[in-house]
DNA sequence: TTGTAGACTAGCGTCGACA
DNA sequence: CTGTCGACGCTAGTCTACA
């Protein structure tokens, strides 16, 4: 035990943020810092972008990643929630890191 | 849809990397760029690190992420492959971006 | 507090076929 | 080439309980 040398017996209860706010920054009218499904979208965006950048077809990517053609199509359409194990496989097939799949796309020059 | 204006009818067949190598950089004695399960490990490492950094218990993190206690424990032990939807939830609970969960941990100075 | 086991449900991921 | 439906297996994810 002694996970953290907490001065108090009930560490969690005595912790400064003992009771973490359930709705911290959910200001009415303000979107959450991280919207639900942002990962799915980022993954899809980067997936389509990287794939098109290489001139690969969904079938080719599916073949490279060892996944099925239909699955690739679903992920790109955000109708399917892939697991990290498959996301890594996709990233490996594209030659990028898993973190890159969730990296925000390079904002295009406005002018 | 003209994905790529390939001069040849069989775009894929005529594509530059028409036949992508199945084992491209698997040089004998050289480890692959991305080892299998690296995402699972990175996720677990960052998860434990960020959680301990906040002095949160698995139960607290589970409560914050809205997931179950057992699931958190399994992910940290890498015995479970989480989906991006849940990874995002974990990242949100920790106040970090999904990409941060797969970011390589700050390697400590060797000496 | 954390790890693990067992049982259960829900959804992922595959396959084949069509538009 | 890409999107989608139907069916199917497998595992992610939940819950209870014990060490």
PDB file of C-alpha atoms (C1' of nucleotides) in Angstrom:
ATOM      1  CA  UNK A   1       0.000   0.000   0.000  1.00  0.00           C
ATOM      2  CA  UNK A   2       1.598   3.324   0.719  1.00  0.00           C
ATOM      3  CA  UNK A   3       0.963   4.201  -2.861  1.00  0.00           C
ATOM      4  CA  UNK A   4       1.647   7.800  -1.963  1.00  0.00           C
ATOM      5  CA  UNK A   5       2.993   8.813   1.349  1.00  0.00           C
ATOM      6  CA  UNK A   6      -0.150  10.649   2.212  1.00  0.00           C
ATOM      7  CA  UNK A   7      -0.016  12.358   5.583  1.00  0.00           C
ATOM      8  CA  UNK A   8      -3.602  11.444   6.172  1.00  0.00           C
ATOM      9  CA  UNK A   9      -4.889   7.908   6.586  1.00  0.00           C
ATOM     10  CA  UNK A  10      -7.693   8.535   4.187  1.00  0.00           C
ATOM     11  CA  UNK A  11      -5.452   9.934   1.531  1.00  0.00           C
ATOM     12  CA  UNK A  12      -8.130  10.134  -1.065  1.00  0.00           C
ATOM     13  CA  UNK A  13     -10.583  11.707   1.256  1.00  0.00           C
ATOM     14  CA  UNK A  14      -8.036  14.192   2.534  1.00  0.00           C
ATOM     15  CA  UNK A  15      -6.607  14.936  -0.879  1.00  0.00           C
ATOM     16  CA  UNK A  16      -6.935  18.539  -2.013  1.00  0.00           C
ATOM     17  CA  UNK A  17      -9.020  17.487  -4.941  1.00  0.00           C
ATOM     18  CA  UNK A  18     -10.598  14.700  -2.964  1.00  0.00           C
ATOM     19  CA  UNK A  19     -13.856  15.268  -4.691  1.00  0.00           C
ATOM     20  CA  UNK A  20     -12.929  15.917  -8.308  1.00  0.00           C
ATOM     21  CA  UNK A  21     -15.516  18.026 -10.011  1.00  0.00           C
ATOM     22  CA  UNK A  22     -17.760  16.004 -12.268  1.00  0.00           C
ATOM     23  CA  UNK A  23     -18.630  18.974 -14.385  1.00  0.00           C
ATOM     24  CA  UNK A  24     -15.635  21.261 -14.091  1.00  0.00           C
ATOM     25  CA  UNK A  25     -15.529  23.379 -17.187  1.00  0.00           C
ATOM     26  CA  UNK A  26     -18.835  22.450 -18.668  1.00  0.00           C
ATOM     27  CA  UNK A  27     -20.000  25.999 -18.875  1.00  0.00           C
ATOM     28  CA  UNK A  28     -23.472  26.332 -20.368  1.00  0.00           C
ATOM     29  CA  UNK A  29     -23.076  27.382 -23.941  1.00  0.00           C
ATOM     30  CA  UNK A  30     -19.427  26.381 -23.968  1.00  0.00           C
ATOM     31  CA  UNK A  31     -18.241  23.251 -25.655  1.00  0.00           C
ATOM     32  CA  UNK A  32     -16.190  20.797 -23.643  1.00  0.00           C
ATOM     33  CA  UNK A  33     -12.447  20.923 -23.999  1.00  0.00           C
ATOM     34  CA  UNK A  34     -12.584  17.523 -25.625  1.00  0.00           C
ATOM     35  CA  UNK A  35     -15.757  16.768 -27.471  1.00  0.00           C
ATOM     36  CA  UNK A  36     -16.981  13.194 -27.541  1.00  0.00           C
ATOM     37  CA  UNK A  37     -15.864  11.445 -30.681  1.00  0.00           C
ATOM     38  CA  UNK A  38     -12.964  13.767 -31.355  1.00  0.00           C
ATOM     39  CA  UNK A  39     -10.631  10.792 -31.465  1.00  0.00           C
ATOM     40  CA  UNK A  40     -12.812   9.029 -33.977  1.00  0.00           C
ATOM     41  CA  UNK A  41     -12.871  12.103 -36.172  1.00  0.00           C
ATOM     42  CA  UNK A  42      -9.159  12.799 -35.905  1.00  0.00           C
ATOM     43  CA  UNK A  43      -8.409   9.217 -36.749  1.00  0.00           C
ATOM     44  CA  UNK A  44     -10.679   9.298 -39.775  1.00  0.00           C
ATOM     45  CA  UNK A  45      -9.306  12.614 -40.998  1.00  0.00           C
ATOM     46  CA  UNK A  46      -5.684  11.579 -40.700  1.00  0.00           C
ATOM     47  CA  UNK A  47      -6.463   8.196 -42.130  1.00  0.00           C
ATOM     48  CA  UNK A  48      -8.038   9.592 -45.276  1.00  0.00           C
ATOM     49  CA  UNK A  49      -5.381  12.252 -45.569  1.00  0.00           C
ATOM     50  CA  UNK A  50      -2.390   9.963 -45.211  1.00  0.00           C
ATOM     51  CA  UNK A  51      -3.939   7.360 -47.446  1.00  0.00           C
ATOM     52  CA  UNK A  52      -4.734   9.828 -50.217  1.00  0.00           C
ATOM     53  CA  UNK A  53      -1.323  11.386 -49.764  1.00  0.00           C
ATOM     54  CA  UNK A  54       0.218   8.077 -50.695  1.00  0.00           C
ATOM     55  CA  UNK A  55      -2.252   7.478 -53.452  1.00  0.00           C
ATOM     56  CA  UNK A  56      -3.377   4.281 -51.792  1.00  0.00           C
ATOM     57  CA  UNK A  57      -6.831   2.859 -52.141  1.00  0.00           C
ATOM     58  CA  UNK A  58      -8.825   1.569 -49.209  1.00  0.00           C
ATOM     59  CA  UNK A  59      -8.171  -1.899 -50.483  1.00  0.00           C
ATOM     60  CA  UNK A  60      -4.425  -1.277 -50.584  1.00  0.00           C
ATOM     61  CA  UNK A  61      -4.398   0.134 -47.078  1.00  0.00           C
ATOM     62  CA  UNK A  62      -6.501  -2.747 -45.872  1.00  0.00           C
ATOM     63  CA  UNK A  63      -4.045  -5.126 -47.443  1.00  0.00           C
ATOM     64  CA  UNK A  64      -1.082  -3.356 -45.885  1.00  0.00           C
ATOM     65  CA  UNK A  65      -2.626  -3.093 -42.448  1.00  0.00           C
ATOM     66  CA  UNK A  66      -3.786  -6.669 -42.666  1.00  0.00           C
ATOM     67  CA  UNK A  67      -7.314  -5.550 -41.932  1.00  0.00           C
ATOM     68  CA  UNK A  68     -10.451  -5.917 -44.006  1.00  0.00           C
ATOM     69  CA  UNK A  69     -11.539  -3.558 -46.744  1.00  0.00           C
ATOM     70  CA  UNK A  70     -14.923  -2.907 -45.191  1.00  0.00           C
ATOM     71  CA  UNK A  71     -13.384  -2.035 -41.869  1.00  0.00           C
ATOM     72  CA  UNK A  72     -11.174   0.668 -43.377  1.00  0.00           C
ATOM     73  CA  UNK A  73     -14.189   2.189 -45.070  1.00  0.00           C
ATOM     74  CA  UNK A  74     -16.125   2.209 -41.817  1.00  0.00           C
ATOM     75  CA  UNK A  75     -13.329   3.840 -39.851  1.00  0.00           C
ATOM     76  CA  UNK A  76     -12.964   6.573 -42.437  1.00  0.00           C
ATOM     77  CA  UNK A  77     -16.681   7.203 -42.238  1.00  0.00           C
ATOM     78  CA  UNK A  78     -16.486   7.250 -38.446  1.00  0.00           C
ATOM     79  CA  UNK A  79     -19.183   4.642 -38.234  1.00  0.00           C
ATOM     80  CA  UNK A  80     -16.844   2.305 -36.422  1.00  0.00           C
ATOM     81  CA  UNK A  81     -14.785   2.715 -33.281  1.00  0.00           C
ATOM     82  CA  UNK A  82     -11.480   0.952 -33.823  1.00  0.00           C
ATOM     83  CA  UNK A  83      -9.302  -0.399 -31.028  1.00  0.00           C
ATOM     84  CA  UNK A  84      -5.805   0.892 -30.340  1.00  0.00           C
ATOM     85  CA  UNK A  85      -4.397  -2.397 -31.523  1.00  0.00           C
ATOM     86  CA  UNK A  86      -5.866  -1.826 -34.958  1.00  0.00           C
ATOM     87  CA  UNK A  87      -5.067   1.885 -34.913  1.00  0.00           C
ATOM     88  CA  UNK A  88      -1.452   0.967 -34.387  1.00  0.00           C
ATOM     89  CA  UNK A  89      -1.650  -1.438 -37.297  1.00  0.00           C
ATOM     90  CA  UNK A  90      -3.029   1.329 -39.475  1.00  0.00           C
ATOM     91  CA  UNK A  91      -0.324   3.718 -38.331  1.00  0.00           C
ATOM     92  CA  UNK A  92       2.329   1.113 -39.021  1.00  0.00           C
ATOM     93  CA  UNK A  93       0.957   0.536 -42.492  1.00  0.00           C
ATOM     94  CA  UNK A  94       1.115   4.270 -43.152  1.00  0.00           C
ATOM     95  CA  UNK A  95       4.575   4.518 -41.661  1.00  0.00           C
ATOM     96  CA  UNK A  96       3.551   6.968 -38.961  1.00  0.00           C
ATOM     97  CA  UNK A  97       3.334   6.814 -35.186  1.00  0.00           C
ATOM     98  CA  UNK A  98       0.103   6.049 -33.382  1.00  0.00           C
ATOM     99  CA  UNK A  99       0.192   9.506 -31.820  1.00  0.00           C
ATOM    100  CA  UNK A 100       0.321  10.994 -35.310  1.00  0.00           C
ATOM    101  CA  UNK A 101      -3.058   9.441 -36.038  1.00  0.00           C
ATOM    102  CA  UNK A 102      -4.579  11.630 -33.337  1.00  0.00           C
ATOM    103  CA  UNK A 103      -2.475  14.679 -34.086  1.00  0.00           C
ATOM    104  CA  UNK A 104      -4.510  17.662 -35.291  1.00  0.00           C
ATOM    105  CA  UNK A 105      -4.247  18.137 -39.046  1.00  0.00           C
ATOM    106  CA  UNK A 106      -1.945  20.891 -40.334  1.00  0.00           C
ATOM    107  CA  UNK A 107      -4.149  23.955 -40.598  1.00  0.00           C
ATOM    108  CA  UNK A 108      -4.132  25.128 -44.209  1.00  0.00           C
ATOM    109  CA  UNK A 109      -2.913  28.668 -45.009  1.00  0.00           C
ATOM    110  CA  UNK A 110      -5.915  30.974 -44.770  1.00  0.00           C
ATOM    111  CA  UNK A 111      -4.638  33.345 -47.397  1.00  0.00           C
TER     112      UNK A 111
ATOM    113  CA  UNK B   1     -14.914   9.057 -58.108  1.00  0.00           C
ATOM    114  CA  UNK B   2     -11.567   9.789 -59.547  1.00  0.00           C
ATOM    115  CA  UNK B   3      -9.484   9.239 -56.500  1.00  0.00           C
ATOM    116  CA  UNK B   4      -6.333   9.750 -58.479  1.00  0.00           C
ATOM    117  CA  UNK B   5      -6.272  10.728 -62.092  1.00  0.00           C
ATOM    118  CA  UNK B   6      -4.235   7.747 -63.042  1.00  0.00           C
ATOM    119  CA  UNK B   7      -3.429   7.626 -66.730  1.00  0.00           C
ATOM    120  CA  UNK B   8      -3.867   3.892 -66.661  1.00  0.00           C
ATOM    121  CA  UNK B   9      -7.237   2.185 -66.302  1.00  0.00           C
ATOM    122  CA  UNK B  10      -5.886  -0.121 -63.676  1.00  0.00           C
ATOM    123  CA  UNK B  11      -4.787   2.669 -61.404  1.00  0.00           C
ATOM    124  CA  UNK B  12      -3.783   0.372 -58.600  1.00  0.00           C
ATOM    125  CA  UNK B  13      -1.891  -1.916 -60.889  1.00  0.00           C
ATOM    126  CA  UNK B  14      -0.155   1.002 -62.513  1.00  0.00           C
ATOM    127  CA  UNK B  15       0.423   2.852 -59.276  1.00  0.00           C
ATOM    128  CA  UNK B  16       4.050   3.587 -58.414  1.00  0.00           C
ATOM    129  CA  UNK B  17       3.820   1.496 -55.298  1.00  0.00           C
ATOM    130  CA  UNK B  18       1.327  -0.826 -56.879  1.00  0.00           C
ATOM    131  CA  UNK B  19       2.715  -3.802 -55.052  1.00  0.00           C
ATOM    132  CA  UNK B  20       3.701  -2.519 -51.642  1.00  0.00           C
ATOM    133  CA  UNK B  21       6.241  -4.751 -49.986  1.00  0.00           C
ATOM    134  CA  UNK B  22       4.783  -6.909 -47.269  1.00  0.00           C
ATOM    135  CA  UNK B  23       8.036  -7.043 -45.368  1.00  0.00           C
ATOM    136  CA  UNK B  24       9.781  -3.839 -46.366  1.00  0.00           C
ATOM    137  CA  UNK B  25      12.155  -2.881 -43.586  1.00  0.00           C
ATOM    138  CA  UNK B  26      12.283  -6.147 -41.739  1.00  0.00           C
ATOM    139  CA  UNK B  27      16.022  -6.305 -41.874  1.00  0.00           C
ATOM    140  CA  UNK B  28      17.444  -9.297 -40.018  1.00  0.00           C
ATOM    141  CA  UNK B  29      18.742  -8.110 -36.716  1.00  0.00           C
ATOM    142  CA  UNK B  30      16.840  -4.873 -36.978  1.00  0.00           C
ATOM    143  CA  UNK B  31      13.729  -4.281 -34.962  1.00  0.00           C
ATOM    144  CA  UNK B  32      10.639  -3.029 -36.732  1.00  0.00           C
ATOM    145  CA  UNK B  33       9.944   0.676 -36.622  1.00  0.00           C
ATOM    146  CA  UNK B  34       6.777   0.001 -34.694  1.00  0.00           C
ATOM    147  CA  UNK B  35       6.701  -3.105 -32.585  1.00  0.00           C
ATOM    148  CA  UNK B  36       3.403  -4.895 -32.098  1.00  0.00           C
ATOM    149  CA  UNK B  37       1.694  -3.775 -28.933  1.00  0.00           C
ATOM    150  CA  UNK B  38       3.614  -0.530 -28.644  1.00  0.00           C
ATOM    151  CA  UNK B  39       0.353   1.378 -28.455  1.00  0.00           C
ATOM    152  CA  UNK B  40      -0.921  -0.807 -25.652  1.00  0.00           C
ATOM    153  CA  UNK B  41       2.272  -0.294 -23.712  1.00  0.00           C
ATOM    154  CA  UNK B  42       2.437   3.456 -24.306  1.00  0.00           C
ATOM    155  CA  UNK B  43      -1.150   3.792 -23.216  1.00  0.00           C
ATOM    156  CA  UNK B  44      -0.545   1.806 -20.040  1.00  0.00           C
ATOM    157  CA  UNK B  45       2.643   3.686 -19.198  1.00  0.00           C
ATOM    158  CA  UNK B  46       1.120   7.106 -19.670  1.00  0.00           C
ATOM    159  CA  UNK B  47      -2.025   6.027 -17.902  1.00  0.00           C
ATOM    160  CA  UNK B  48      -0.197   4.893 -14.774  1.00  0.00           C
ATOM    161  CA  UNK B  49       2.099   7.891 -14.909  1.00  0.00           C
ATOM    162  CA  UNK B  50      -0.583  10.525 -15.264  1.00  0.00           C
ATOM    163  CA  UNK B  51      -2.801   8.850 -12.704  1.00  0.00           C
ATOM    164  CA  UNK B  52      -0.054   8.578 -10.104  1.00  0.00           C
ATOM    165  CA  UNK B  53       1.003  12.109 -10.927  1.00  0.00           C
ATOM    166  CA  UNK B  54      -2.394  13.294  -9.815  1.00  0.00           C
ATOM    167  CA  UNK B  55      -2.420  10.996  -6.846  1.00  0.00           C
ATOM    168  CA  UNK B  56      -5.562   9.349  -8.141  1.00  0.00           C
ATOM    169  CA  UNK B  57      -6.488   5.782  -7.431  1.00  0.00           C
ATOM    170  CA  UNK B  58      -7.715   3.421 -10.123  1.00  0.00           C
ATOM    171  CA  UNK B  59     -11.128   3.730  -8.612  1.00  0.00           C
ATOM    172  CA  UNK B  60     -11.009   7.521  -8.802  1.00  0.00           C
ATOM    173  CA  UNK B  61      -9.864   7.455 -12.427  1.00  0.00           C
ATOM    174  CA  UNK B  62     -12.512   4.906 -13.244  1.00  0.00           C
ATOM    175  CA  UNK B  63     -15.069   7.150 -11.651  1.00  0.00           C
ATOM    176  CA  UNK B  64     -13.851  10.196 -13.525  1.00  0.00           C
ATOM    177  CA  UNK B  65     -13.624   8.450 -16.872  1.00  0.00           C
ATOM    178  CA  UNK B  66     -16.997   6.869 -16.300  1.00  0.00           C
ATOM    179  CA  UNK B  67     -15.467   3.450 -16.871  1.00  0.00           C
ATOM    180  CA  UNK B  68     -15.256   0.484 -14.548  1.00  0.00           C
ATOM    181  CA  UNK B  69     -12.545  -0.071 -11.965  1.00  0.00           C
ATOM    182  CA  UNK B  70     -11.590  -3.472 -13.316  1.00  0.00           C
ATOM    183  CA  UNK B  71     -11.202  -2.131 -16.808  1.00  0.00           C
ATOM    184  CA  UNK B  72      -8.707   0.530 -15.707  1.00  0.00           C
ATOM    185  CA  UNK B  73      -6.676  -2.127 -13.946  1.00  0.00           C
ATOM    186  CA  UNK B  74      -6.643  -4.322 -17.026  1.00  0.00           C
ATOM    187  CA  UNK B  75      -5.560  -1.520 -19.334  1.00  0.00           C
ATOM    188  CA  UNK B  76      -2.716  -0.584 -17.016  1.00  0.00           C
ATOM    189  CA  UNK B  77      -1.616  -4.212 -16.985  1.00  0.00           C
ATOM    190  CA  UNK B  78      -1.881  -4.309 -20.782  1.00  0.00           C
ATOM    191  CA  UNK B  79      -4.149  -7.301 -20.582  1.00  0.00           C
ATOM    192  CA  UNK B  80      -6.887  -5.400 -22.372  1.00  0.00           C
ATOM    193  CA  UNK B  81      -6.971  -3.596 -25.695  1.00  0.00           C
ATOM    194  CA  UNK B  82      -9.069  -0.491 -25.247  1.00  0.00           C
ATOM    195  CA  UNK B  83     -10.914   1.254 -28.051  1.00  0.00           C
ATOM    196  CA  UNK B  84     -10.155   4.817 -29.093  1.00  0.00           C
ATOM    197  CA  UNK B  85     -13.517   5.897 -27.760  1.00  0.00           C
ATOM    198  CA  UNK B  86     -12.514   4.813 -24.274  1.00  0.00           C
ATOM    199  CA  UNK B  87      -8.958   6.046 -24.671  1.00  0.00           C
ATOM    200  CA  UNK B  88     -10.387   9.452 -25.384  1.00  0.00           C
ATOM    201  CA  UNK B  89     -12.522   9.192 -22.270  1.00  0.00           C
ATOM    202  CA  UNK B  90      -9.443   8.351 -20.225  1.00  0.00           C
ATOM    203  CA  UNK B  91      -7.522  11.239 -21.744  1.00  0.00           C
ATOM    204  CA  UNK B  92     -10.399  13.587 -21.041  1.00  0.00           C
ATOM    205  CA  UNK B  93     -10.538  12.450 -17.422  1.00  0.00           C
ATOM    206  CA  UNK B  94      -6.819  13.116 -17.101  1.00  0.00           C
ATOM    207  CA  UNK B  95      -7.129  16.442 -18.848  1.00  0.00           C
ATOM    208  CA  UNK B  96      -4.781  15.513 -21.677  1.00  0.00           C
ATOM    209  CA  UNK B  97      -5.177  14.994 -25.401  1.00  0.00           C
ATOM    210  CA  UNK B  98      -5.660  11.565 -26.901  1.00  0.00           C
ATOM    211  CA  UNK B  99      -2.360  11.946 -28.740  1.00  0.00           C
ATOM    212  CA  UNK B 100      -0.658  12.521 -25.400  1.00  0.00           C
ATOM    213  CA  UNK B 101      -1.686   9.053 -24.323  1.00  0.00           C
ATOM    214  CA  UNK B 102       0.472   7.600 -27.101  1.00  0.00           C
ATOM    215  CA  UNK B 103       3.257  10.119 -26.732  1.00  0.00           C
ATOM    216  CA  UNK B 104       6.540   8.535 -25.648  1.00  0.00           C
ATOM    217  CA  UNK B 105       7.185   9.179 -21.965  1.00  0.00           C
ATOM    218  CA  UNK B 106       9.943  11.638 -21.030  1.00  0.00           C
ATOM    219  CA  UNK B 107      12.865   9.265 -20.680  1.00  0.00           C
ATOM    220  CA  UNK B 108      14.721   9.993 -17.453  1.00  0.00           C
ATOM    221  CA  UNK B 109      18.335  11.175 -17.750  1.00  0.00           C
ATOM    222  CA  UNK B 110      20.563   8.127 -17.791  1.00  0.00           C
ATOM    223  CA  UNK B 111      23.159   9.966 -15.802  1.00  0.00           C
TER     224      UNK B 111
ATOM    225  C1'  DT C   1      -5.885  -0.163  -3.003  1.00  0.00           C
ATOM    226  C1'  DT C   2      -5.008  -3.255  -6.625  1.00  0.00           C
ATOM    227  C1'  DG C   3      -5.169  -7.743  -9.291  1.00  0.00           C
ATOM    228  C1'  DT C   4      -7.785 -11.408 -10.928  1.00  0.00           C
ATOM    229  C1'  DA C   5     -11.790 -14.708 -11.963  1.00  0.00           C
ATOM    230  C1'  DG C   6     -16.263 -15.733 -13.724  1.00  0.00           C
ATOM    231  C1'  DA C   7     -20.361 -14.689 -16.244  1.00  0.00           C
ATOM    232  C1'  DC C   8     -22.798 -11.650 -19.133  1.00  0.00           C
ATOM    233  C1'  DT C   9     -23.907  -8.014 -22.825  1.00  0.00           C
ATOM    234  C1'  DA C  10     -22.545  -4.986 -26.492  1.00  0.00           C
ATOM    235  C1'  DG C  11     -19.923  -3.862 -30.078  1.00  0.00           C
ATOM    236  C1'  DC C  12     -15.774  -4.661 -32.946  1.00  0.00           C
ATOM    237  C1'  DG C  13     -13.910  -6.942 -36.999  1.00  0.00           C
ATOM    238  C1'  DT C  14     -14.354 -10.390 -40.804  1.00  0.00           C
ATOM    239  C1'  DC C  15     -16.483 -12.141 -44.852  1.00  0.00           C
ATOM    240  C1'  DG C  16     -19.430 -11.984 -49.052  1.00  0.00           C
ATOM    241  C1'  DA C  17     -22.296  -9.444 -52.026  1.00  0.00           C
ATOM    242  C1'  DC C  18     -24.558  -5.487 -53.988  1.00  0.00           C
ATOM    243  C1'  DA C  19     -25.247  -0.445 -55.544  1.00  0.00           C
TER     244       DA C  19
ATOM    245  C1'  DC D   1     -12.886   2.204 -56.160  1.00  0.00           C
ATOM    246  C1'  DT D   2     -15.937   3.084 -52.377  1.00  0.00           C
ATOM    247  C1'  DG D   3     -20.155   2.772 -49.296  1.00  0.00           C
ATOM    248  C1'  DT D   4     -23.224  -0.328 -46.976  1.00  0.00           C
ATOM    249  C1'  DC D   5     -26.120  -4.283 -45.459  1.00  0.00           C
ATOM    250  C1'  DG D   6     -26.583  -9.086 -43.229  1.00  0.00           C
ATOM    251  C1'  DA D   7     -24.676 -12.584 -40.691  1.00  0.00           C
ATOM    252  C1'  DC D   8     -21.206 -14.427 -37.642  1.00  0.00           C
ATOM    253  C1'  DG D   9     -17.205 -15.016 -34.181  1.00  0.00           C
ATOM    254  C1'  DC D  10     -14.559 -12.923 -30.867  1.00  0.00           C
ATOM    255  C1'  DT D  11     -13.260  -9.767 -27.511  1.00  0.00           C
ATOM    256  C1'  DA D  12     -13.937  -5.346 -25.366  1.00  0.00           C
ATOM    257  C1'  DG D  13     -16.358  -3.620 -21.295  1.00  0.00           C
ATOM    258  C1'  DT D  14     -19.481  -4.205 -17.089  1.00  0.00           C
ATOM    259  C1'  DC D  15     -20.468  -6.130 -12.540  1.00  0.00           C
ATOM    260  C1'  DT D  16     -19.785  -8.951  -8.414  1.00  0.00           C
ATOM    261  C1'  DA D  17     -16.671 -11.026  -5.419  1.00  0.00           C
ATOM    262  C1'  DC D  18     -12.380 -12.690  -3.447  1.00  0.00           C
ATOM    263  C1'  DA D  19      -7.150 -12.562  -2.245  1.00  0.00           C
TER     264       DA D  19
END
